[in-house]
PDB file of C-alpha atoms in Angstrom:
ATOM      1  CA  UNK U 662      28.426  -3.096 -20.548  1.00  0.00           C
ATOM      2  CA  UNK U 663      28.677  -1.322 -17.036  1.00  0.00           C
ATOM      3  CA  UNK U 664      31.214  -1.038 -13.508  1.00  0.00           C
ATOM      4  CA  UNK U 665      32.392  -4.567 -14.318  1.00  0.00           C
ATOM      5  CA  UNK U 666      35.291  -6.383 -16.428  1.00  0.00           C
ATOM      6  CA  UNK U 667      34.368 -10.172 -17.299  1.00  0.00           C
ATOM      7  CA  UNK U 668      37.568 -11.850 -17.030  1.00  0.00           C
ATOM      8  CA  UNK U 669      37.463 -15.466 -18.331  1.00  0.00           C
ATOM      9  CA  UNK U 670      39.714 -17.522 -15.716  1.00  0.00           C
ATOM     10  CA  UNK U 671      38.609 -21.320 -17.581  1.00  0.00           C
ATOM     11  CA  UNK U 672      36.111 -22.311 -20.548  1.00  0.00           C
ATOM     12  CA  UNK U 673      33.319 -23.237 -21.279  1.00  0.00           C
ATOM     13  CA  UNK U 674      33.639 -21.725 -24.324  1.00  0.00           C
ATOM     14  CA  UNK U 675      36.191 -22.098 -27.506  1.00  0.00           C
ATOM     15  CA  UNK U 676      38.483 -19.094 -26.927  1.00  0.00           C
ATOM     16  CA  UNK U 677      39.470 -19.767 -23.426  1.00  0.00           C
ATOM     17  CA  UNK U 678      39.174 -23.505 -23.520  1.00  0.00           C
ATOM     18  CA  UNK U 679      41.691 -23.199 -26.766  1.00  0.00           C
ATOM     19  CA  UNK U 680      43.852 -20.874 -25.172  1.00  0.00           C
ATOM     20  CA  UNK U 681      44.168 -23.424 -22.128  1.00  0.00           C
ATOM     21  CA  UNK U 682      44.806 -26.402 -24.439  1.00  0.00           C
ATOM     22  CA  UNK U 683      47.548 -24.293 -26.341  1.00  0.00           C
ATOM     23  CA  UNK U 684      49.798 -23.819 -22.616  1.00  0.00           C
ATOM     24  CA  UNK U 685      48.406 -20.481 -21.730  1.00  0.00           C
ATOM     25  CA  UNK U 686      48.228 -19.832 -18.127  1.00  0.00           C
ATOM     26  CA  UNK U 687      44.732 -17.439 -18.479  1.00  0.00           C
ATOM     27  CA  UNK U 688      45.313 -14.338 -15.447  1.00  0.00           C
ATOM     28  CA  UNK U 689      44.184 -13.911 -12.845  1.00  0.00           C
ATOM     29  CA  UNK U 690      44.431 -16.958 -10.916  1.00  0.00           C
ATOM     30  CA  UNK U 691      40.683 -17.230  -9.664  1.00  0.00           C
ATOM     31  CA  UNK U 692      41.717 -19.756  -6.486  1.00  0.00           C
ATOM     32  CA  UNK U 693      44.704 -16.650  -5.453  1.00  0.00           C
ATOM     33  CA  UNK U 694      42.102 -13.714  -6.302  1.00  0.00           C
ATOM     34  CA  UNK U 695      39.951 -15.612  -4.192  1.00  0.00           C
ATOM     35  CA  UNK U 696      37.056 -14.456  -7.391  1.00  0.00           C
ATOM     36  CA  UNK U 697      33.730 -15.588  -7.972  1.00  0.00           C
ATOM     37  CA  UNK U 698      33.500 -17.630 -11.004  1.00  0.00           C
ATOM     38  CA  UNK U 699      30.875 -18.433 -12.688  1.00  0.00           C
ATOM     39  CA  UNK U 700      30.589 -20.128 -16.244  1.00  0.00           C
ATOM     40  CA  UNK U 701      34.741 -19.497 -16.845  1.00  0.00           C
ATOM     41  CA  UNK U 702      34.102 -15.848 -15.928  1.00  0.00           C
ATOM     42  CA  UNK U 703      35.101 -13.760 -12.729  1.00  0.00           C
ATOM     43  CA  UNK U 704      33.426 -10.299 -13.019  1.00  0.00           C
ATOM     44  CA  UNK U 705      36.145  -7.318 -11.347  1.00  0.00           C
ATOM     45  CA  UNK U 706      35.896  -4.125 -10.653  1.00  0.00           C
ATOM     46  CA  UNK U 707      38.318  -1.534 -12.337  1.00  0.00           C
ATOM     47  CA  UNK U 708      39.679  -0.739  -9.059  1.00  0.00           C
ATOM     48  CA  UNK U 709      41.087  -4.972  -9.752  1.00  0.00           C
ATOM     49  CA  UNK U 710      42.652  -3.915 -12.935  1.00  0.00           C
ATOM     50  CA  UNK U 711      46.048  -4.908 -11.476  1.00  0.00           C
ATOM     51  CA  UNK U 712      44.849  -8.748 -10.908  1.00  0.00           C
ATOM     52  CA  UNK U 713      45.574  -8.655 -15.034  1.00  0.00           C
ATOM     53  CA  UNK U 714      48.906  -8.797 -14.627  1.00  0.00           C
ATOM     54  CA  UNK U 715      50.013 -11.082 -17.489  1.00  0.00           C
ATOM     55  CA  UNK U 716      52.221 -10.085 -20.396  1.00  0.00           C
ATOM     56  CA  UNK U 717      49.889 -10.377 -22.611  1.00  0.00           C
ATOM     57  CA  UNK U 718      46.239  -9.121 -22.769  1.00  0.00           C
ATOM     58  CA  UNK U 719      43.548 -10.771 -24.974  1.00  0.00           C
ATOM     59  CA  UNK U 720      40.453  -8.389 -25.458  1.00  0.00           C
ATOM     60  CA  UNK U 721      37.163 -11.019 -25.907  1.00  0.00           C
ATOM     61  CA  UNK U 722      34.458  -8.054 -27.611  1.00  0.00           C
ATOM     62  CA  UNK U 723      32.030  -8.207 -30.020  1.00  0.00           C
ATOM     63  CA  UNK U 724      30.447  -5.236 -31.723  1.00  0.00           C
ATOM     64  CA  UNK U 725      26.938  -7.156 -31.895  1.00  0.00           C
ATOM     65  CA  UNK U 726      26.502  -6.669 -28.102  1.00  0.00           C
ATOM     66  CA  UNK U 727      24.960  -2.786 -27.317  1.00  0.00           C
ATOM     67  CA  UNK U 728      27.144  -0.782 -25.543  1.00  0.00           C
ATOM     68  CA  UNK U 729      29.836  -3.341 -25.625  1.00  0.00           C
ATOM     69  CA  UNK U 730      32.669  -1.380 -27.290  1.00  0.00           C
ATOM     70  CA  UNK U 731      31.716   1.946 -25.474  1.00  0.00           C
ATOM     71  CA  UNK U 732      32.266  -0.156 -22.209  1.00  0.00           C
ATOM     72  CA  UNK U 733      35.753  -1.627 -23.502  1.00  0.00           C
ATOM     73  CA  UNK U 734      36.829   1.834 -24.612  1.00  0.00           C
ATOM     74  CA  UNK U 735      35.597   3.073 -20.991  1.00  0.00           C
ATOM     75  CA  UNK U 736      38.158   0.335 -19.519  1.00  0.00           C
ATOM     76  CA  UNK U 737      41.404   1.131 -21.708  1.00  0.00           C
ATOM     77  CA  UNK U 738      40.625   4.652 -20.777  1.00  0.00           C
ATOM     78  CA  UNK U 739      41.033   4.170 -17.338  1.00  0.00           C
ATOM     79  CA  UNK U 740      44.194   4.567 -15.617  1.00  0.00           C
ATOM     80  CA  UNK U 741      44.770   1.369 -13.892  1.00  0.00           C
ATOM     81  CA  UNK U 742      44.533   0.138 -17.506  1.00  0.00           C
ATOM     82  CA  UNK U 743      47.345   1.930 -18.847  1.00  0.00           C
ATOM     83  CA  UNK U 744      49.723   1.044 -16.130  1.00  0.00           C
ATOM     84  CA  UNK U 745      48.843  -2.904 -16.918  1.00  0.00           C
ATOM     85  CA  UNK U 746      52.481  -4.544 -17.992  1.00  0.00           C
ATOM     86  CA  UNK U 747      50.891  -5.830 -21.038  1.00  0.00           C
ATOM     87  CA  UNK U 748      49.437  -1.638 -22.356  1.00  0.00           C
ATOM     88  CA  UNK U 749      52.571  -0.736 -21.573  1.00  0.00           C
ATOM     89  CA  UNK U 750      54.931  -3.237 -23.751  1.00  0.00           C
ATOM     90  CA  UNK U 751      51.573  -3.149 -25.849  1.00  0.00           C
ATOM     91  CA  UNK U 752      50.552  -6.522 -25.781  1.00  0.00           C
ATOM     92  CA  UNK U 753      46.836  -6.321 -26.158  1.00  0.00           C
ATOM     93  CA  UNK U 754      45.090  -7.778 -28.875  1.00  0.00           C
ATOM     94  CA  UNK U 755      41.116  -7.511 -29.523  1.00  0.00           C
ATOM     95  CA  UNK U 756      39.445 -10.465 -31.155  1.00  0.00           C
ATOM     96  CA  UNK U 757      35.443 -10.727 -31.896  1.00  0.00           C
ATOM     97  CA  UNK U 758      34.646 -13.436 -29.206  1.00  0.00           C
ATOM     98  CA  UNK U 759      31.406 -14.418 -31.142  1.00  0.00           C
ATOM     99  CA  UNK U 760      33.026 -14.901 -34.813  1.00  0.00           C
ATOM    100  CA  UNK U 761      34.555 -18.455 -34.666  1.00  0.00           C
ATOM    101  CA  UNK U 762      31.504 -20.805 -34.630  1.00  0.00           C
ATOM    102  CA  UNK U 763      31.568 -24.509 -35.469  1.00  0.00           C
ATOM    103  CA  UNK U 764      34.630 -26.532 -36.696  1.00  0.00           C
ATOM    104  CA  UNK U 765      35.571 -24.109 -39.273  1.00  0.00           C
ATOM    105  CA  UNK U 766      35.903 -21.520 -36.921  1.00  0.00           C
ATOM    106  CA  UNK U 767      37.559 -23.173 -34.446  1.00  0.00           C
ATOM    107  CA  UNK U 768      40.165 -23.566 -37.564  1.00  0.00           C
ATOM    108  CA  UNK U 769      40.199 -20.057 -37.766  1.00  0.00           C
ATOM    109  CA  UNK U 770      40.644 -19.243 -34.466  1.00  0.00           C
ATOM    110  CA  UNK U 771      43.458 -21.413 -34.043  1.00  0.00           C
ATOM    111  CA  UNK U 772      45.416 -19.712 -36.600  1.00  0.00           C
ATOM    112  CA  UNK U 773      44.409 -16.266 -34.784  1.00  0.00           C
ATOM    113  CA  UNK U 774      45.400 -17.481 -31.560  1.00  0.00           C
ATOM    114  CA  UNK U 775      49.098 -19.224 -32.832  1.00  0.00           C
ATOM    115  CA  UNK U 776      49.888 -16.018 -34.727  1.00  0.00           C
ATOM    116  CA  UNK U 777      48.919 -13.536 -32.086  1.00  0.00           C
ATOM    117  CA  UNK U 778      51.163 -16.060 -29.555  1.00  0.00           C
ATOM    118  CA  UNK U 779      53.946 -16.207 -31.765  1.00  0.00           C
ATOM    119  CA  UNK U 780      54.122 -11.906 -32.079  1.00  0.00           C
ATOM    120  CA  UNK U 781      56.932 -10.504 -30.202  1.00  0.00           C
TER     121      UNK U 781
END
């Protein structure tokens, strides 16, 4: 919650590791951005909105952290989100970034991550 996005740039953890191991290129580059990164994440202001710039979005919430889904709905409410290539050819997809624990969930979140790839 707050000013800030977290944008995950590199792992540690399963979704953005997996998404690296699958061929995606995660956005923005952190080295070009010249970010801070610490633990996979760059924190950005919204005025940096534009640095996500990819054709697809992936939203990383979970409803278990207060005042998380107030902040996201803050961000896709602003209007340096809407402008974001991937809003507009609505290519953002929300998935609960604490609900794939253990080997099982990694499972799971491979077939979440292959089908949301695979959508046009």
């Amino acid at each position: 919650p707050g000013a800030s996005v977290a944008v995950w740039v590199d792992g540690p953890l399963p979704i953005p590791l997996m998404l690296r191991e699958l061929g995606v290129v995660l956005r923005p580059d952190a080295t070009k951005a010249e970010l801070q990164v610490r633990n996979g994440r760059a924190f950005i202001s919204l005025e940096q909105l534009p640095l996500l710039d990819g054709e697809s979005i992936l939203v990383l919430q979970s409803s278990a952290v207060e005042g998380e889904a107030q902040a996201t709905a803050d961000v896709q409410g602003n209007p340096l989100w809407q402008q974001l290539p991937a809003v507009q050819a609505g290519r953002v997809a929300t998935l609960d970034r604490n609900s794939y624990p253990g080997l099982r969930g990694q499972r799971a979140l491979l077939a979440d991550l292959t089908e949301l790839l695979r959508a046009p």
